[in-house]
XYZ file of C-alpha atoms in Angstrom:
420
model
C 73.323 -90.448 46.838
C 73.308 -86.663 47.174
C 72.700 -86.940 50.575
C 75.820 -89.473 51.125
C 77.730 -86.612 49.340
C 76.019 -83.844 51.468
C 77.249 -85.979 54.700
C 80.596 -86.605 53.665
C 81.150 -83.185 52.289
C 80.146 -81.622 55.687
C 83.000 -84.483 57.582
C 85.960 -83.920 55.071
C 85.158 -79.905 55.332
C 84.915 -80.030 58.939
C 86.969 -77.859 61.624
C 86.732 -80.679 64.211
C 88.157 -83.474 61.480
C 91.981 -82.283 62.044
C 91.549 -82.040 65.694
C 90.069 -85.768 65.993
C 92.960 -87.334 63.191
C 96.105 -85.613 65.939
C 94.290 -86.841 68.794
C 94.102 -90.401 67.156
C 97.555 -90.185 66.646
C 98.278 -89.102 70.096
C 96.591 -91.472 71.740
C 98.612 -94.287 69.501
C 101.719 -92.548 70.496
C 100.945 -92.878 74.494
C 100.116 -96.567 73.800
C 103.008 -97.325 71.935
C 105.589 -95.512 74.383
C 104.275 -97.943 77.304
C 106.390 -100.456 75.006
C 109.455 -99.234 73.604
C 111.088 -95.621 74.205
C 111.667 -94.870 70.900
C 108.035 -94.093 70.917
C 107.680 -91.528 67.884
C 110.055 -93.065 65.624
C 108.167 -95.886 65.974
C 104.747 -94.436 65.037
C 106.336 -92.692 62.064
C 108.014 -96.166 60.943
C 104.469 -97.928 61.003
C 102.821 -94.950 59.133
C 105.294 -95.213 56.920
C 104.673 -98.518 55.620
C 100.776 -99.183 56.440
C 98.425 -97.698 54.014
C 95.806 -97.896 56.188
C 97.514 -95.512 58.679
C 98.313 -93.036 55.808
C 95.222 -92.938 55.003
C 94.422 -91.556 57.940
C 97.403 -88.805 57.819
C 96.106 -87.727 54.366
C 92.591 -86.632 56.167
C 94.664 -83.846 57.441
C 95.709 -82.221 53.732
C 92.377 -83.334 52.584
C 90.187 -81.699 55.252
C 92.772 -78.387 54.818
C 91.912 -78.642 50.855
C 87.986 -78.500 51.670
C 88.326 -76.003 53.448
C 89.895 -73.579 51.115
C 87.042 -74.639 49.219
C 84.103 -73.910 51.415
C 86.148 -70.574 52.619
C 85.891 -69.409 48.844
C 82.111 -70.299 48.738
C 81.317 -68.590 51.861
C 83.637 -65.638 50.537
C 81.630 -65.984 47.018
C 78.179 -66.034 48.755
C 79.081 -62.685 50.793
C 80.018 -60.723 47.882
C 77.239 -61.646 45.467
C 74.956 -60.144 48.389
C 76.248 -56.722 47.623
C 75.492 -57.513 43.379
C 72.646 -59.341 43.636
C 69.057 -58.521 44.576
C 68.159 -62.391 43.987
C 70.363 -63.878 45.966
C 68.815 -64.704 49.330
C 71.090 -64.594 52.825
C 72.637 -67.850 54.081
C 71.981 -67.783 57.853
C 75.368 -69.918 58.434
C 77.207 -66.720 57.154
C 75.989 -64.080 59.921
C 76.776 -63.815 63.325
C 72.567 -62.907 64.144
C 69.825 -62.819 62.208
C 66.582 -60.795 63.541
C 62.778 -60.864 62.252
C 61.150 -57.323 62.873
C 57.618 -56.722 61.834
C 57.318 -52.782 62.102
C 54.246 -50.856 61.492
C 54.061 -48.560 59.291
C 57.356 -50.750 56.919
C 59.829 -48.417 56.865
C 61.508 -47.267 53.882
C 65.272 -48.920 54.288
C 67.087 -46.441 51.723
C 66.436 -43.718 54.508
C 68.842 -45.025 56.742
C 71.823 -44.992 54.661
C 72.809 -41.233 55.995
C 73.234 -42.972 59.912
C 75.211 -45.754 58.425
C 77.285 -43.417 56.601
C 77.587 -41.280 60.170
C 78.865 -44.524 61.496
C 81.760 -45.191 59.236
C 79.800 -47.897 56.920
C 79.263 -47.890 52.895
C 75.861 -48.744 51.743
C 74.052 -49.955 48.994
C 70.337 -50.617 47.872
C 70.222 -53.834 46.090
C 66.767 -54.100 44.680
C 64.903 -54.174 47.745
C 67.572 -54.858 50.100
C 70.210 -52.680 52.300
C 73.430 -53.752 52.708
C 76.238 -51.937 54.299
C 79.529 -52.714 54.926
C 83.385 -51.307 56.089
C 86.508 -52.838 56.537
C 88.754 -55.583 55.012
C 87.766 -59.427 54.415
C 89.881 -61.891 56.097
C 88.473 -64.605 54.248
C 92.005 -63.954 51.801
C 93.670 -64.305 54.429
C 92.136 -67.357 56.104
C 92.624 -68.835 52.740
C 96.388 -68.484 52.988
C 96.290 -70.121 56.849
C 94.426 -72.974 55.113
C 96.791 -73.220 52.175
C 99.938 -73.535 55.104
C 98.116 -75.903 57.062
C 97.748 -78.021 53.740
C 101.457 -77.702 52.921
C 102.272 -78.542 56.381
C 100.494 -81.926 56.283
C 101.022 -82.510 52.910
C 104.730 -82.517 53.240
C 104.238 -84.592 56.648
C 102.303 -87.164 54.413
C 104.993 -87.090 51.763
C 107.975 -87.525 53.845
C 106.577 -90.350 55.764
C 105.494 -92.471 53.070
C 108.383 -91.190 50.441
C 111.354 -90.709 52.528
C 114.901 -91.699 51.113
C 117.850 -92.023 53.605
C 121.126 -92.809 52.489
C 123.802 -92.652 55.049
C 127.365 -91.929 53.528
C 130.858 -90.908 55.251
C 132.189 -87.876 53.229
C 136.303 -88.026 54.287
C 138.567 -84.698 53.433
C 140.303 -85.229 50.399
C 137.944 -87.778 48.823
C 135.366 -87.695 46.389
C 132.230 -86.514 47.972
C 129.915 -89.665 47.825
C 126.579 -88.966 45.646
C 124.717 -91.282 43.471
C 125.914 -89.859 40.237
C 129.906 -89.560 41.686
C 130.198 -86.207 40.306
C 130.372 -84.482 43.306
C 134.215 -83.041 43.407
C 136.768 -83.996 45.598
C 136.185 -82.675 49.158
C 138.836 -79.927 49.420
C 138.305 -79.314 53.424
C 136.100 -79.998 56.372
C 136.319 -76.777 58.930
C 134.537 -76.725 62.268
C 134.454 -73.226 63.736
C 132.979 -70.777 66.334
C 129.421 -69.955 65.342
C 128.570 -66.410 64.978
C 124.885 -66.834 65.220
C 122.482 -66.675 68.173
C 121.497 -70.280 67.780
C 124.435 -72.654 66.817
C 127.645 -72.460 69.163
C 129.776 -74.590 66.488
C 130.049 -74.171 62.154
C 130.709 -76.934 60.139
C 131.821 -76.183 56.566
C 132.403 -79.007 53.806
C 133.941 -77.189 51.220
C 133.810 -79.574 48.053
C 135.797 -78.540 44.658
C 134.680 -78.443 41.321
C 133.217 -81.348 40.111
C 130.314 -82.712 37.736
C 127.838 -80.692 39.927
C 128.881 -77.357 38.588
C 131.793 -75.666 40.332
C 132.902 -75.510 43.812
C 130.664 -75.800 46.638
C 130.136 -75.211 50.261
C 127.388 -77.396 52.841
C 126.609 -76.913 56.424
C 124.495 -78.001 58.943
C 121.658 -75.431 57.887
C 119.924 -74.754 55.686
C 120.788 -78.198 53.997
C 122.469 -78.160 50.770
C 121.028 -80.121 47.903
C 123.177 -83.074 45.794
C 121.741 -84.904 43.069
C 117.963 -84.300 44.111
C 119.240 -85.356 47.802
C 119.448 -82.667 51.101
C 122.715 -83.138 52.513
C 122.122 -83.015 56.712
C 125.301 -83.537 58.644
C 125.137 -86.140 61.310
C 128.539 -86.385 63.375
C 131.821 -86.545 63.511
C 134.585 -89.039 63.182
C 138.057 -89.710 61.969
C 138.662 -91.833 58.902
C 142.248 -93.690 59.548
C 144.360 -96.099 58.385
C 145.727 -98.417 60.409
C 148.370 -100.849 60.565
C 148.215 -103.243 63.357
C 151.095 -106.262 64.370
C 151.143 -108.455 67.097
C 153.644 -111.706 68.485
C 150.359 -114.270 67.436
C 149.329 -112.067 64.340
C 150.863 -110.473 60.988
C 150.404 -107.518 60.154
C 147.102 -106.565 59.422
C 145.937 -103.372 57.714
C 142.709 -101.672 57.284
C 141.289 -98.079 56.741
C 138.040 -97.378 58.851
C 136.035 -94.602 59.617
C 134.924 -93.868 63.691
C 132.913 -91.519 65.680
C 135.345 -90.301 67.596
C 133.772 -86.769 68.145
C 133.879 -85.244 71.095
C 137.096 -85.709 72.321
C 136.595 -88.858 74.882
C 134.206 -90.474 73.218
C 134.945 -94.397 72.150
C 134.797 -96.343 69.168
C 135.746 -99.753 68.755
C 137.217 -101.719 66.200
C 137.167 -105.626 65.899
C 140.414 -107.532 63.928
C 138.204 -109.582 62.086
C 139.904 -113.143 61.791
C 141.977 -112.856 65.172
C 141.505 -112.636 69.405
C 142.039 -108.689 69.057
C 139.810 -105.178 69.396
C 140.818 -101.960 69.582
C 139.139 -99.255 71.514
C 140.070 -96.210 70.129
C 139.656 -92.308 71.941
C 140.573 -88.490 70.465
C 142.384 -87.289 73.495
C 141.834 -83.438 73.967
C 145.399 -81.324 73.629
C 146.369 -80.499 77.184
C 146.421 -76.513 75.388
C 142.421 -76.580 75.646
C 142.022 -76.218 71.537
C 139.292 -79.002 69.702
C 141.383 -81.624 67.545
C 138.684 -81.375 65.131
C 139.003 -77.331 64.491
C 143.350 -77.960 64.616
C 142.843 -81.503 62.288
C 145.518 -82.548 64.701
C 143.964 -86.179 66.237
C 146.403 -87.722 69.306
C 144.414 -91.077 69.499
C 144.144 -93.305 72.588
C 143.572 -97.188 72.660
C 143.403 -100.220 74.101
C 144.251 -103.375 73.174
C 141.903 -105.568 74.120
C 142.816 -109.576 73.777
C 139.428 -111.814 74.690
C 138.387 -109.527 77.866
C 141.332 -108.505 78.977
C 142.976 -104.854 77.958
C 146.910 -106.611 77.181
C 147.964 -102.511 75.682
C 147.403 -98.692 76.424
C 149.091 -96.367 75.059
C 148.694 -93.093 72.291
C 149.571 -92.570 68.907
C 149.322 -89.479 67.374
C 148.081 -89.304 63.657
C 150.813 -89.980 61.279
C 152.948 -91.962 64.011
C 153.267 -95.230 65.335
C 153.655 -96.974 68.729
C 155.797 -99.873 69.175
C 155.853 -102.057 72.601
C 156.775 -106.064 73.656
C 156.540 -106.859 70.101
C 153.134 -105.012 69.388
C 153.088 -101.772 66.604
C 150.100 -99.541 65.926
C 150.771 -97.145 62.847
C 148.499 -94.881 62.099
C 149.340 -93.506 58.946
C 146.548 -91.119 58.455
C 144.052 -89.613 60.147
C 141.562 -87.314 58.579
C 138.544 -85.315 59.311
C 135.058 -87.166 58.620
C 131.394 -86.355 58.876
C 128.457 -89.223 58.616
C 125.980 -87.683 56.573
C 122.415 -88.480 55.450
C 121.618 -88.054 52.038
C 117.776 -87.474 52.510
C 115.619 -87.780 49.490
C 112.263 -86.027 51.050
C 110.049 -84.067 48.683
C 108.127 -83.222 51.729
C 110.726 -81.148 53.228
C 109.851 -78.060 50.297
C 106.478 -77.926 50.983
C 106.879 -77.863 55.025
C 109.142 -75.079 53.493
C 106.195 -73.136 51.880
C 104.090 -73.859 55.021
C 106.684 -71.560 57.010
C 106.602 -69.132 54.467
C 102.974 -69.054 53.925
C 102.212 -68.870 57.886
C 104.373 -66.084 58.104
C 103.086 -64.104 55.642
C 99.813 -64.999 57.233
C 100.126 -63.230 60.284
C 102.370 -60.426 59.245
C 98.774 -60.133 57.292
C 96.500 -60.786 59.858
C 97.423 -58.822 62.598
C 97.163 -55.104 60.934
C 94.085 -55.912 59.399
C 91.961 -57.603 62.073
C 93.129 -54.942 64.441
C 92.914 -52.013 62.081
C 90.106 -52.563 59.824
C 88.189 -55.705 60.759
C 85.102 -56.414 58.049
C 81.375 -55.777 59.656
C 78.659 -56.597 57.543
C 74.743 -56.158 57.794
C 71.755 -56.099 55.841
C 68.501 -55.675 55.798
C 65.765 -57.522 53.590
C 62.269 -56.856 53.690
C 59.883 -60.299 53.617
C 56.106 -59.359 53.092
C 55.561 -57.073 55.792
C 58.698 -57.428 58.246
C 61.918 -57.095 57.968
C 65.161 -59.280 58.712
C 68.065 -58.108 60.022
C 71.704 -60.080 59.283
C 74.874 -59.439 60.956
C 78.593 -60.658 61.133
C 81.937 -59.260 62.284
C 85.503 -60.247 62.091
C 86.640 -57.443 65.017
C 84.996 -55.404 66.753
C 81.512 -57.017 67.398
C 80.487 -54.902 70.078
C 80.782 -51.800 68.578
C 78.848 -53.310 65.158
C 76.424 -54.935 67.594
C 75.128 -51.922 69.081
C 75.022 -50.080 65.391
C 73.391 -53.120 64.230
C 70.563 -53.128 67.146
C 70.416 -49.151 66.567
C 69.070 -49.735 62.923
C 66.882 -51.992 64.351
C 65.411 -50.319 66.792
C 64.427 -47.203 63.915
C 63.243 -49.685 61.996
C 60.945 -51.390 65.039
C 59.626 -47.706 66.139
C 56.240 -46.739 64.521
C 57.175 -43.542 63.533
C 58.090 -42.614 60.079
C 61.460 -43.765 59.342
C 62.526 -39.616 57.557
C 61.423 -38.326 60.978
C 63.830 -41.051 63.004
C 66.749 -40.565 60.810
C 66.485 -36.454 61.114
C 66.158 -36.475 65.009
């Protein structure tokens, strides 16, 4: 049994185990895209509801988690060799190990003055030499680890948790929200962007309501609404219309369309009768967006079976009356289809940003400024073994390292070596 748990410690705590879970998932994405071209969304859709398959995805938080752990041991093990004169070296922590057996054994408290030349602290322990300079990464590794477990975490979460609810919010409505506390929305702006990524702003400025007072969304960062992120999908023009022909009363009907950009189509079926109407936002000849002005002049066809019987244009608020056919539009307001995305996952891909940053803002001054070297220096019967690691800088510890050594390896007394 403890060997079971030795093996299976040493897969789940492996460095290759993330590596071989994204490949397996590549290699189902290339298989799946030879049938359908919504290739990803597919793969997350089956992930999403086969446990087998998230399973697999939660390997990749797991493997981060053990990790962590075997990062603290290893950290754990390296400093109780500077405390502890029982506590033997674990050749998987060192870079090289080397067996001298010099003759006469030197004395290894006499070379402490040439580390110290060389930049390094030193310390007997019992027996035993160790010296040392420089910062641990191993903190900082930790934190890598602890994004990289975020990151997949949140993956795993919002694959097999993910809540969509897609919901029209309409200027001068309620917003739409599971409790219907929202506020009424006061006024949907699209603007010029003043930032270096996004050319357009959208602003959904919602009153006060049960949520706590006025309120303003974007596109980004999301806003949150009952426990839900708010993420801004297109948009459209909610209308009512009112719609007569010869060989039909009048039939009303309030609808929301995609209409956005300007010359894009959307088409509406009279349910009950012969009759569609293909609708268009016609851009103002003056160049400006209908959606910044709220001004909408709307195209549309008549279409009767398969043949177009009607063009014309009616402007929001107007009407258009031909051969015994009228199209009022009454109103015609700004809309946006929005997701309300219930996701979990989405905080702790959040932390993973924030924890990778901080990770390298860390990282970089301290493995190029002060990079930890380590060696010591245990005497066994009548040799002695040399250990040595290095986060930065191995050369220049290697050839300090193999200088000890080589006092230690040359016959003569080790006071006269370290005074020539």
């Amino acid at each position: 049994m403890k060997r079971f748990l030795n093996v299976l410690w040493a897969a789940l705590s492996s460095r290759a185990l993330t590596p071989v879970v994204i490949g397996f998932f590549f290699l189902a994405y290339i298989v799946i895209a030879f049938f359908t071209e919504e290739a990803l969304i597919t793969l997350i859709g089956l992930t999403g509801h086969s446990l087998l398959l998230g399973m697999v995805v939660a390997l990749l938080p797991l493997n981060a988690a053990c990790r962590i752990v075997a990062e603290a041991l290893r950290f754990r093990k390296g400093r109780r060799l500077l405390t502890r004169p029982e506590t033997e070296p674990d050749p998987a922590l060192f870079d090289e190990v080397v067996a001298l057996d010099p003759s006469p054994a030197p004395s290894l408290a006499d070379f402490q003055k040439r580390l110290a030349a060389a930049g390094y602290r030193s310390r007997m322990v019992g027996e035993r030499l160790a010296a040392w300079r420089g910062v641990s990464l191993a903190p900082v590794r930790v934190v890598f680890l602890a994004a990289v477990f975020c990151l997949f975490a949140g993956i795993l979460i919002s694959v097999q948790g993910r809540v969509v609810s897609r919901q029209s919010i309409i200027e001068g409505e309620p917003l739409p929200t599971v409790t219907g506390n929202g506020g009424v929305v006061e006024r949907i702006t699209l603007q010029d962007g003043t930032g270096s990524i996004l050319r357009k702003e959208l602003i959904i400025k919602v009153g006060a309501g049960g949520q706590g007072g006025a309120r303003e969304f974007g596109i980004y960062p999301p806003g949150l609404m009952d426990g839900a992120f708010v993420y801004p999908r297109y948009l459209g023009v909610a209308m009512e219309y009112q719609f007569s022909a010869p060989d039909l009363p009048l039939f009303r009907r309030a609808v929301v369309l995609p209409l956005y950009p300007p010359g894009r189509e959307a088409t509406e079926e009279l349910s009950g009768s012969p009759y569609r109407i293909t609708y268009v936002v016609e851009r103002p000849e003056d160049g400006s967006d209908p959606y910044a002005t709220g001004k909408f002049n709307l195209g549309f066809k008549l279409i009767k079976g398969g043949d177009v019987v009607l063009t014309g244009r009616v402007p929001g608020g107007g009407e258009f009356v031909r051969d015994g056919y009228r199209l009022a539009i009454p109103d015609a307001r700004r809309m946006v289809v929005t997701d309300y995305v219930r996701d979990y996952g989405v905080i702790l891909i959040w932390w993973a940003g924030f924890l990778f940053l901080f990770g390298i803002l860390a990282w970089l001054p301290m493995r190029l400024l002060a990079p930890r070297r380590e060696m010591f220096f245990t005497p066994d019967g009548g040799s002695v073994r040399g250990w040595s690691r290095s986060e930065g800088r191995g050369r220049k510890h290697a050839a300090i390292f193999h200088e000890i050594l080589d006092l230690i390896a040359t016959p003569r007394s080790a006071a006269t070596q370290v005074e020539e």
